[in-house]
Coordinates of C-alpha atoms and ligand atoms in Angstrom, one line a residue:
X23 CA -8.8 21.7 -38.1
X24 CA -7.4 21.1 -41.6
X25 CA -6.5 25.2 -41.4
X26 CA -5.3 25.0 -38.1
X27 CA -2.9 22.0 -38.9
X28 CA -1.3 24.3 -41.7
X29 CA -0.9 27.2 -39.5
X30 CA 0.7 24.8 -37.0
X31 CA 2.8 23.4 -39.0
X32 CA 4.0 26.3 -40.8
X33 CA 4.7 27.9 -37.5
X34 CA 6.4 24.6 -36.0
X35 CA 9.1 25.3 -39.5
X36 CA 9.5 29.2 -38.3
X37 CA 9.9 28.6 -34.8
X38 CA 8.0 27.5 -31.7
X39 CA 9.3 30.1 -29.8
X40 CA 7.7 32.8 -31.8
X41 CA 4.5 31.2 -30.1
X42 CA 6.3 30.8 -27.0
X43 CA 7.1 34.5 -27.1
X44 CA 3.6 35.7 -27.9
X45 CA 2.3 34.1 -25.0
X46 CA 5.3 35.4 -22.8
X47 CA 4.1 38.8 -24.4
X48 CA 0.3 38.1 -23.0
X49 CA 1.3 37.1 -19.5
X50 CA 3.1 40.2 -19.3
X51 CA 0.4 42.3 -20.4
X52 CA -2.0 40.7 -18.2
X53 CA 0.1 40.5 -15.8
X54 CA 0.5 44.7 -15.4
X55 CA -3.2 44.8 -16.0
X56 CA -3.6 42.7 -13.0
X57 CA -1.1 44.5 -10.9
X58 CA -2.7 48.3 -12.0
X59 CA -6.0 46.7 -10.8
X60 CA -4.7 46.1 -7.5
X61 CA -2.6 49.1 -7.1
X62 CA -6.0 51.2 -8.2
X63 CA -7.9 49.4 -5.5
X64 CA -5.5 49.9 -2.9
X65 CA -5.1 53.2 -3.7
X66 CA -8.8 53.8 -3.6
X67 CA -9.3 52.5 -0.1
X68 CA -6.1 54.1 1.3
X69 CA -7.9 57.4 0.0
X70 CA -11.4 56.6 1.1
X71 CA -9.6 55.7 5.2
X72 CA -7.2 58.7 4.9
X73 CA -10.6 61.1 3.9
X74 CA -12.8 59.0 6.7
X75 CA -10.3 59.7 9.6
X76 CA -9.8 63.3 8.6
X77 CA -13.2 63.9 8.6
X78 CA -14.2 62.5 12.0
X79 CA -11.4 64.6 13.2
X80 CA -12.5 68.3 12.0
X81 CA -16.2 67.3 13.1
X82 CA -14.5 66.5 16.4
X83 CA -12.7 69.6 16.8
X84 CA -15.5 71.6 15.7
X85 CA -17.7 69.9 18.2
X86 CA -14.9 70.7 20.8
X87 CA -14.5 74.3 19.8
X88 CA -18.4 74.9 20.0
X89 CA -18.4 73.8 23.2
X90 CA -15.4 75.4 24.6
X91 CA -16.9 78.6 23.2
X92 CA -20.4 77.7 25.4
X93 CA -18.1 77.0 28.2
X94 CA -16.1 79.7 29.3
X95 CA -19.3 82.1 28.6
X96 CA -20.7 79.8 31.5
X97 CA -17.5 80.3 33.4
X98 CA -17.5 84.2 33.3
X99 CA -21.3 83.9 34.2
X100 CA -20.4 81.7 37.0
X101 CA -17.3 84.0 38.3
X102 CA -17.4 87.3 40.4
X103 CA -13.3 88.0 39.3
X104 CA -13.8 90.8 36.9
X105 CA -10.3 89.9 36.0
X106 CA -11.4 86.2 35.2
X107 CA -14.4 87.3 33.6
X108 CA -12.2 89.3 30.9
X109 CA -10.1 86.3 30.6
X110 CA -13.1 83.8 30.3
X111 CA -14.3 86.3 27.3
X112 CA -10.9 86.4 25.3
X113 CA -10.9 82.9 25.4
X114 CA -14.5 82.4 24.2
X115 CA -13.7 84.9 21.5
X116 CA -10.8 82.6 20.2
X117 CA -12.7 79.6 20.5
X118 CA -15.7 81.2 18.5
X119 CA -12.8 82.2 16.1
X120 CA -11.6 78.3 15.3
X121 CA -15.9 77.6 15.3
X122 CA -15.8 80.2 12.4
X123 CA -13.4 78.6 10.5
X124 CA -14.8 74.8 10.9
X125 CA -17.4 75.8 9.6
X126 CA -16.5 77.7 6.9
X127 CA -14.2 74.7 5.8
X128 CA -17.3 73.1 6.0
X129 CA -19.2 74.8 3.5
X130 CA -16.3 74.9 1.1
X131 CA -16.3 70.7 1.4
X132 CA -19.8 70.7 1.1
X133 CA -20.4 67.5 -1.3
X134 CA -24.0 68.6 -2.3
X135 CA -26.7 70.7 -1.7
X136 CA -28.5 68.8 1.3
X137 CA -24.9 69.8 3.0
X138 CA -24.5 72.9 1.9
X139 CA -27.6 73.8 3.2
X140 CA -27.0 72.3 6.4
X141 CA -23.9 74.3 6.6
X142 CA -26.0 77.5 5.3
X143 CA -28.0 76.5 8.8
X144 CA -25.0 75.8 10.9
X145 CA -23.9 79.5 10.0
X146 CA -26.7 81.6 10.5
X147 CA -27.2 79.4 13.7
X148 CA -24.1 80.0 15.3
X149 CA -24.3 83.7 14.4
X150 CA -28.0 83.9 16.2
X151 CA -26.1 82.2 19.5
X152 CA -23.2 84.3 19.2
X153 CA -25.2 87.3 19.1
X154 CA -27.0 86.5 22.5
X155 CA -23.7 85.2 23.8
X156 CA -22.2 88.7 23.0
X157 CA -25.5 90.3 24.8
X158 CA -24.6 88.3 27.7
X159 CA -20.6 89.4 27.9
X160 CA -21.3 92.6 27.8
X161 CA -24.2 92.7 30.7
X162 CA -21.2 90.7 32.6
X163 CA -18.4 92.8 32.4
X164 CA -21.2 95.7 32.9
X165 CA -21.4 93.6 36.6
X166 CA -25.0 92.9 35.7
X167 CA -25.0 88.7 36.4
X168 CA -28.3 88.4 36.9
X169 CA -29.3 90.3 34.1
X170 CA -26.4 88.3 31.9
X171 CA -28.0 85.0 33.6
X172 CA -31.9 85.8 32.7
X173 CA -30.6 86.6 29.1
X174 CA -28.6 83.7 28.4
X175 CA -31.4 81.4 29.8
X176 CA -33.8 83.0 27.6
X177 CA -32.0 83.3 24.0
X178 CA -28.5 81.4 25.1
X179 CA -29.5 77.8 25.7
X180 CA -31.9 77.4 22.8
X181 CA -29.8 79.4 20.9
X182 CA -26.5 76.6 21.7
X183 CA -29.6 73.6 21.6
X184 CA -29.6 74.3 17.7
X185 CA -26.3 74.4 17.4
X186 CA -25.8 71.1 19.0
X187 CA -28.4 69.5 16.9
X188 CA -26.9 71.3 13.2
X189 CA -23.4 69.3 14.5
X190 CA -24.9 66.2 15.6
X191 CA -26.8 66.7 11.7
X192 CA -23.3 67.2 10.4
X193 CA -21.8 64.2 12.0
X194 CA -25.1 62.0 10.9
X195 CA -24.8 63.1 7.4
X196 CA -20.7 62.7 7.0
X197 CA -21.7 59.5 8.6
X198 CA -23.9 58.4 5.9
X199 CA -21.5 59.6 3.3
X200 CA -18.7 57.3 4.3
X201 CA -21.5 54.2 4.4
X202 CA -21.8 55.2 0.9
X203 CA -18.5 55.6 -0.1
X204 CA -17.6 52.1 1.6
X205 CA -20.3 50.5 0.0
X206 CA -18.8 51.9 -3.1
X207 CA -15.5 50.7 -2.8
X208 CA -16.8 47.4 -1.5
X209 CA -18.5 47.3 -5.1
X210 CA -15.4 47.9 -6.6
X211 CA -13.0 45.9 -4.8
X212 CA -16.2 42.9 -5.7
X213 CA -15.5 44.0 -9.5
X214 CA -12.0 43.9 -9.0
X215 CA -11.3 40.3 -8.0
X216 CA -13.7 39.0 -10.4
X217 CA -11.5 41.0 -12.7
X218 CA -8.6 39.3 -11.8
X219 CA -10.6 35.5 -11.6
X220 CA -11.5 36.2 -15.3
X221 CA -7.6 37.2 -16.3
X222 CA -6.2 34.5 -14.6
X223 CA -8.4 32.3 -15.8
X224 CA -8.1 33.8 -19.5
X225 CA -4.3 33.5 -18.8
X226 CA -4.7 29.9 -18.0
X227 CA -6.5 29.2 -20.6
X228 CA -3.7 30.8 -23.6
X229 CA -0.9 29.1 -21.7
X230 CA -2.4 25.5 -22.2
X231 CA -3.4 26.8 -25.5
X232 CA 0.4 27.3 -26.4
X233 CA 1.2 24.2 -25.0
X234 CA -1.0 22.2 -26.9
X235 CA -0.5 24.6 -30.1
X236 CA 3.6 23.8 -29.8
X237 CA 3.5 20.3 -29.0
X238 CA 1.1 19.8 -31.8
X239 CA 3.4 21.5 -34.0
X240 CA 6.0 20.1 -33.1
X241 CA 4.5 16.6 -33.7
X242 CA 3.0 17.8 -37.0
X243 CA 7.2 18.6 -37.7
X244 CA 8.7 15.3 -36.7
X245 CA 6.0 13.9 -38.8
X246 CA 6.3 15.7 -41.8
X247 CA 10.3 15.3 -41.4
X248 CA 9.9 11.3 -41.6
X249 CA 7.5 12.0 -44.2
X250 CA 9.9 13.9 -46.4
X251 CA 12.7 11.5 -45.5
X252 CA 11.1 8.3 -46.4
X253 CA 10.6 9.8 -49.9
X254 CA 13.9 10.5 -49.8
X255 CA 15.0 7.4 -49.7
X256 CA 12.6 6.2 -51.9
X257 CA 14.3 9.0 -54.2
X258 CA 17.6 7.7 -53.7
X259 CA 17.0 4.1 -53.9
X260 CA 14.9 4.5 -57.1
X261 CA 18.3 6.7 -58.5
X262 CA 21.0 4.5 -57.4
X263 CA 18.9 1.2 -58.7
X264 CA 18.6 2.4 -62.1
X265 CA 22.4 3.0 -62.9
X266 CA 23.4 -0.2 -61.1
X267 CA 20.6 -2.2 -63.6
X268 CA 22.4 -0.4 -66.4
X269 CA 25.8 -1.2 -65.1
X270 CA 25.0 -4.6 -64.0
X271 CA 23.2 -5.9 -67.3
X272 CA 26.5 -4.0 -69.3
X273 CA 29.0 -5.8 -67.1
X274 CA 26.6 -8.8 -67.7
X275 CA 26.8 -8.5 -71.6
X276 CA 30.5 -7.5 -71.4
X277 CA 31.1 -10.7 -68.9
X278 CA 29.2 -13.0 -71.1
X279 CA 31.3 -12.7 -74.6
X280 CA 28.3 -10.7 -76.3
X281 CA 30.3 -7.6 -76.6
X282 CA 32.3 -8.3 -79.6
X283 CA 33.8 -5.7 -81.6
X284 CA 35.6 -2.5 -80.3
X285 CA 32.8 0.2 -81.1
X286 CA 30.5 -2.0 -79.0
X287 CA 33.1 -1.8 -76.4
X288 CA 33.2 1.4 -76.5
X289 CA 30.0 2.3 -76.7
X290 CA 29.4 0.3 -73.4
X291 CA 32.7 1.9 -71.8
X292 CA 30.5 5.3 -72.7
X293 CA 27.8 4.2 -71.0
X294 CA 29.0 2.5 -67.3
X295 CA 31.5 5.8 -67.8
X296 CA 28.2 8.0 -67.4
X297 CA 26.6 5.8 -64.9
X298 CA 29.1 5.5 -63.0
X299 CA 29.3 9.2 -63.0
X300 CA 26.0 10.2 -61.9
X301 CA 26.3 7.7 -58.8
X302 CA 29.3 9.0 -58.1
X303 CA 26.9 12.7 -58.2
X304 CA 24.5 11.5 -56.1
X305 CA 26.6 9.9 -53.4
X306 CA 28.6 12.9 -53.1
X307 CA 25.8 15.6 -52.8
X308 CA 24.2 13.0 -50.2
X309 CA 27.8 12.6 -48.3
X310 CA 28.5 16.6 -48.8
X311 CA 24.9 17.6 -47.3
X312 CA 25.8 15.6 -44.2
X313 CA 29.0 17.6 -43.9
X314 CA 27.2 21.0 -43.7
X315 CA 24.6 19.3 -41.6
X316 CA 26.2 20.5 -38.2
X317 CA 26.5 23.8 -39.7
X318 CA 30.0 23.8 -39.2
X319 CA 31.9 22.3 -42.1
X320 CA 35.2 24.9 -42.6
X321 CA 34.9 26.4 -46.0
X322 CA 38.5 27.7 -47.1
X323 CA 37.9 31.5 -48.0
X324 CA 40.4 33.0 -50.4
X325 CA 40.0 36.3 -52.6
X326 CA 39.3 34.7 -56.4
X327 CA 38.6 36.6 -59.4
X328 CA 35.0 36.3 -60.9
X329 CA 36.3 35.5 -64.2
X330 CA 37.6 32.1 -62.5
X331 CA 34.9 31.5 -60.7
X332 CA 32.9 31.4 -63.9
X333 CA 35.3 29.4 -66.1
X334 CA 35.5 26.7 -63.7
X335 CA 31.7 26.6 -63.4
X336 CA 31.6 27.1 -67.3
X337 CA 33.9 24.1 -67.8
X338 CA 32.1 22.3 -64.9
X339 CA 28.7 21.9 -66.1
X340 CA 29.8 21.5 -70.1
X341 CA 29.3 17.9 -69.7
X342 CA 25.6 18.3 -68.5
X343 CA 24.6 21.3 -70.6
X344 CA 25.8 19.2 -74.0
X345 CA 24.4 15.7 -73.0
X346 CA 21.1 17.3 -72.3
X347 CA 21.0 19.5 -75.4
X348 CA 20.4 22.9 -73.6
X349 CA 22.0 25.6 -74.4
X350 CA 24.1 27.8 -72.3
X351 CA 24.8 31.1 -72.2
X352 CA 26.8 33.4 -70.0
X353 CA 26.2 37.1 -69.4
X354 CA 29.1 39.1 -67.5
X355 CA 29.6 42.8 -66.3
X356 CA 32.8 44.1 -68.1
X357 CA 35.7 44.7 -65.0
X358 CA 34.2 41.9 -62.6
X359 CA 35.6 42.3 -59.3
X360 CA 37.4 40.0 -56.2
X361 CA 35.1 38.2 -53.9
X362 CA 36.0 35.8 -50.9
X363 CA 34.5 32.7 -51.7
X364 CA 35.6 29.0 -51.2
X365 CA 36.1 27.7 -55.3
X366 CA 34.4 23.8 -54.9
X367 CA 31.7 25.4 -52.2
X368 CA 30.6 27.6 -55.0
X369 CA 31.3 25.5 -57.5
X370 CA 29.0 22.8 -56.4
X371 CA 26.4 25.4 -55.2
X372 CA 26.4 27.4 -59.0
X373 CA 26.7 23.1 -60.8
X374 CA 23.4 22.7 -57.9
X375 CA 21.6 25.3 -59.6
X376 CA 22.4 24.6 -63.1
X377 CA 21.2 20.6 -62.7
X378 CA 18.0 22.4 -61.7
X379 CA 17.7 24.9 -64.3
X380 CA 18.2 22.0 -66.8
X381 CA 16.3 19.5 -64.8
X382 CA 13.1 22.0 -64.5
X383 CA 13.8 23.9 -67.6
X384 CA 11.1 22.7 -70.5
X385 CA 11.3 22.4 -73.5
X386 CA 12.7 25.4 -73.9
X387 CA 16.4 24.0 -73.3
X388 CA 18.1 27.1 -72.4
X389 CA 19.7 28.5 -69.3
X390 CA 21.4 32.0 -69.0
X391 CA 23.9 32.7 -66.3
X392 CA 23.9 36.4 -65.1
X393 CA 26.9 37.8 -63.5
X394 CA 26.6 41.6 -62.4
X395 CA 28.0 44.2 -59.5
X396 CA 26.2 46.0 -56.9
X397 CA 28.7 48.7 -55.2
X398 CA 26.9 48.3 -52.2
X399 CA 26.1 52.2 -50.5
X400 CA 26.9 53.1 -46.5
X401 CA 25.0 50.5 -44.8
X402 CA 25.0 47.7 -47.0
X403 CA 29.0 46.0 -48.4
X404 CA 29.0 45.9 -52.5
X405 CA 28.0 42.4 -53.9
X406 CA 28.2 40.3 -57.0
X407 CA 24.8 38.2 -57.8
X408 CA 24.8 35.2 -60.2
X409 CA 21.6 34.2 -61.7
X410 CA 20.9 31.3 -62.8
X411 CA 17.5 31.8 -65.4
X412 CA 15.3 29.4 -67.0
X413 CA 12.1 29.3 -68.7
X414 CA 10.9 26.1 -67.5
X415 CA 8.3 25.2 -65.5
X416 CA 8.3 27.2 -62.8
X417 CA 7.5 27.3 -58.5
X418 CA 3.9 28.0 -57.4
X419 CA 4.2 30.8 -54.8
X420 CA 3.3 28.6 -52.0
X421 CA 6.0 26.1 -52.4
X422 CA 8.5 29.4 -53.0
X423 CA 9.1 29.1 -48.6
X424 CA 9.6 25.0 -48.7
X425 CA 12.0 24.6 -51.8
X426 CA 14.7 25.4 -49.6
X427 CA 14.0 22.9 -46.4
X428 CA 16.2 19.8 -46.9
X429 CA 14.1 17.0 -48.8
X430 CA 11.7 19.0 -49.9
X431 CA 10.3 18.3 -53.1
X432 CA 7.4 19.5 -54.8
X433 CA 4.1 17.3 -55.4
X434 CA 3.8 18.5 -59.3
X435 CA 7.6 17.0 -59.9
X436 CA 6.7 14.1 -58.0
X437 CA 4.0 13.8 -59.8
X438 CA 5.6 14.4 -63.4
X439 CA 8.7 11.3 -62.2
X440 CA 11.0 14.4 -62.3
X441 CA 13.9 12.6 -60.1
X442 CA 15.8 14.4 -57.2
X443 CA 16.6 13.6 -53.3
X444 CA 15.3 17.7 -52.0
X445 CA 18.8 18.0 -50.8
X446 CA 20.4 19.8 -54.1
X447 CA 19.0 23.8 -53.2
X448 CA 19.3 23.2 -49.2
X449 CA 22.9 22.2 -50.0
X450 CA 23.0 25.8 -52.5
X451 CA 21.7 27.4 -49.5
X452 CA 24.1 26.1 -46.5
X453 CA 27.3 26.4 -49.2
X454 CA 26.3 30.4 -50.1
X455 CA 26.0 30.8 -46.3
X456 CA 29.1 29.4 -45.4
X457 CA 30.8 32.2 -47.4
X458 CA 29.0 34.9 -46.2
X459 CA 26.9 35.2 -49.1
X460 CA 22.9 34.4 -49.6
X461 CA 20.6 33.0 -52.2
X462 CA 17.7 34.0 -53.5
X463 CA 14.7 33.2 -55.8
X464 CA 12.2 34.6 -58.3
X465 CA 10.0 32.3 -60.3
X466 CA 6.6 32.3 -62.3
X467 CA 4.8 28.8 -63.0
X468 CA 4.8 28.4 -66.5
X469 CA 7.4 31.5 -67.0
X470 CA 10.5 30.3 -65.4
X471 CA 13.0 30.5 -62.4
X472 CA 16.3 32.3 -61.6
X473 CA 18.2 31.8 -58.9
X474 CA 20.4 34.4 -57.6
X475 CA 24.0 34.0 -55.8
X476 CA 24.8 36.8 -53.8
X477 CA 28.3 36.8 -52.9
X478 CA 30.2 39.8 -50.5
X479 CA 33.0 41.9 -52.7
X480 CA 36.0 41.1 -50.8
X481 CA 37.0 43.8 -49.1
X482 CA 40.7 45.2 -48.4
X483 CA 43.4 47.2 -50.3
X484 CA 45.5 44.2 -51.9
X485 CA 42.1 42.9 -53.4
X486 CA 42.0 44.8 -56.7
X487 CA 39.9 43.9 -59.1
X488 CA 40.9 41.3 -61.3
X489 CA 40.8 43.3 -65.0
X490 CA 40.6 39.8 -68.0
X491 CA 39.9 42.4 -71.1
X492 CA 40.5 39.5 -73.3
X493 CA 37.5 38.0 -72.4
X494 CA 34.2 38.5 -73.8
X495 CA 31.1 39.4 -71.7
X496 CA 28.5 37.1 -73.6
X497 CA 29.5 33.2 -74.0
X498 CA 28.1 30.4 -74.8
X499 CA 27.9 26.4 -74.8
X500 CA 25.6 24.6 -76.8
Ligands
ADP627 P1 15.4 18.1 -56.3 O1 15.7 18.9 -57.5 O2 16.3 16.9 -56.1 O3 14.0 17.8 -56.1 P2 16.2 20.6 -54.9 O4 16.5 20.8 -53.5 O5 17.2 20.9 -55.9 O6 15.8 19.0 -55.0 O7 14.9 21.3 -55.3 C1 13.7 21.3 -54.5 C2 12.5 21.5 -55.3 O8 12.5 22.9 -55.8 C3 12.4 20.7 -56.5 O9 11.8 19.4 -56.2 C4 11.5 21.5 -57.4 O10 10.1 21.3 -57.1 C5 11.9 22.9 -57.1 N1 12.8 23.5 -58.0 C6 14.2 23.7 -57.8 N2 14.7 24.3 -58.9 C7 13.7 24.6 -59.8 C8 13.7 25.2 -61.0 N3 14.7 25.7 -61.7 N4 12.4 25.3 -61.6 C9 11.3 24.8 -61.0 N5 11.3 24.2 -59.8 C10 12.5 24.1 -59.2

């Protein structure tokens, strides 16, 4: 359950309608298997009817043809026109003809041997009457009837008797074969709806699945939202209560005459100063996140040299860098080019990652700042990437998906009273965006982070690149 819960909830931050879409993708599929069933069947029995009535048919005609064979032999027996007598023997010989052919269709359809044989039967049966029945003809149209009478009653009738049984055997026999082949299909058709019982059933049982799998993850969200949001005030309120003691007992001292001299003063000047400061920080990272919250806070893009970019970041995070005795240094690509990017939206993205890399960074109180050119080739538009690098403590690869999702912090800095809200890399994130740009991660626990800044080369003929050969490409603040 414990596994299951993870795999919700990781699926509940991707998307519910992934799920939503994989069982869409089984309906479907069971959906067609369903429908080929019943096509199959139907087809089947449309077969089986069409093969049924056809058959009945050329035993029927057969039947009719043998007899209208027997029966104008009888007429020209019974007749004293000699013209009629020639005209009752053509037409016997046609009808023999058709008898010929039904019967050799026969044996061609034969299904198995207990048929072919039969039909083996029918032949040499219908040869042995046809024989006498030519005897017979030709004692008529001789003028012998009586002759032509005493013949067929000897070899004629038991000679047609066999017949008749051989086609009563065929019709027994097809007979028995379509029992079978109904039987067969009524097997199938059985199989076939217990098919479909299962399937649905099968369906049923995935859709409520999904249902309880999304609302479940969904509940496993909202909690884990509240979750991470009461820490975060517990963050914020444990960040903005430990200036406001400092500046309250300061304004206290200062309020109650202990301050005396002027290097006191200034000292405590120095200190509600920095205070002050970093509640200024915090409030406005809190108030600035709300602003890209709807997604839709205008950034003002403008074509700025990376040279700038970089100065005002450089002279931007001096402050921090000094108090907290890292050391700084900046790596640049000779010839840096334009790129359209919003100056405090990258500003306070490149200051976010900085805080971080001096925040997480060790003891090994250094942070390099990589700036570097990718042309770009025919799919993909040139970009320039700035990484951020320390060598500090570093993001377990499990945590690498979360550090991005507002208020998201991570147990081990929790854990070590590292303070933070979770909002400073969303905010990175949502401010790269915003410009078109991405940002991306590569860390190592125990071996360090860098976060890269990947901004779009501006594009357009008036945006040359900005050429500063005074300036060196390694710098450095310590
Ligand atoms: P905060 O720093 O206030 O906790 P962030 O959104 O800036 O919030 O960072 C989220 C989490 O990502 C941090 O809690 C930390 O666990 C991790 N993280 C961010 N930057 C670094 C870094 N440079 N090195 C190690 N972990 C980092």
């Amino acid at each position: 359950m414990e596994l299951l819960d993870r795999w919700l909830s990781a699926a509940s931050r991707h998307n519910a309608v992934l799920l939503l879409f994989v069982v869409c993708c089984g309906v479907t599929v069971i959906g067609a298997m369903v429908i080929r069933d019943m096509q199959s069947a139907n087809s089947e029995a449309q077969r089986m009817y069409k093969s049924s009535v056809d058959g009945l048919e050329e035993i029927g005609e057969l039947q009719y043809d043998a007899q209208e064979t027997r029966r104008t032999t009888l007429y020209a027996l019974t007749t004293t026109d000699s013209n009629l007598q020639v005209e009752y023997a053509d037409q016997t010989r046609e009808a023999d003809r058709r008898v010929r052919n039904g019967i050799a269709e026969y044996a061609r359809q034969a299904k198995g041997p207990e048929e072919q044989a039969l039909a083996d039967r029918l032949n040499r049966d219908w040869t042995a009457y046809l024989n006498v029945r030519d005897e017979v003809l030709a004692s008529i149209l001789e003028g012998s009837t009586t002759e032509a009478v005493s013949l067929d009653l000897a070899g004629g009738v038991p000679a047609f008797e066999r017949v008749r049984q051989d086609l009563n055997e065929v019709k027994r026999l097809f007979g028995e074969d379509a029992s079978r082949e109904q039987a067969s299909l009524a097997e199938s058709s059985r199989r076939s709806s217990s098919r479909i019982v299962g399937i649905l059933s099968f369906t049923f049982l995935l859709s409520a699945a999904a249902i309880w799998a999304i609302q479940r993850s969904q509940m496993l969200g909202r909690m884990q939202l509240a979750k991470l949001q009461m820490e975060f005030v517990a963050s914020v309120s444990h960040e903005l209560r430990t200036p406001l003691a400092v500046i309250r007992s300061a304004a206290d001292n200062i309020a109650d005459g202990l301050v005396k001299n002027k290097e006191s003063l200034i000292r405590y000047g120095t200190v509600l100063q920095h205070q002050s400061r970093s509640m200024g920080e915090l409030v406005d990272q809190i108030l600035l996140f709300a602003s890209t919250e709807d997604r839709k806070r205008r950034v003002v893009l403008q074509p700025l040299a990376v040279e700038r970019i970089m100065d005002v970041v450089l002279a931007d995070t001096e402050a921090l860098i000094r108090e907290s005795g890292f050391t700084l240094e900046l790596e640049t690509e000779p010839n840096l080019p334009v790129v359209m990017a919003d100056l405090p939206g990258i500003t306070q993205c490149l200051r976010n990652l900085v805080g971080n890399a001096v925040k997480y960074g060790g003891a090994d109180h250094k942070v390099t700042l990589r700036v570097s050119t990718s042309p770009g080739g025919d799919k993909s538009p040139g970009e320039v990437r700035i990484a951020v690098s320390d060598r500090g403590i570093g993001i377990d690869s499990s945590e690498i998906g979360r550090i991005f999702e507002p208020f998201y912090r991570s147990p081990r800095v929790h854990a070590s009273q590292i303070h933070g809200t979770g909002l400073g890399l969303a905010l990175a994130r949502r401010l790269a965006e915003s410009m078109g740009g991405s940002l991306s991660v590569h860390s190592q626990v125990a071996v360090g982070s860098t976060f890269t800044l990947h901004l779009p080369l501006a594009q357009g003929e008036d945006l040359q690149p900005a050429v500063d050969e005074g300036r060196p490409s390694r710098m450095s603040i310590t």
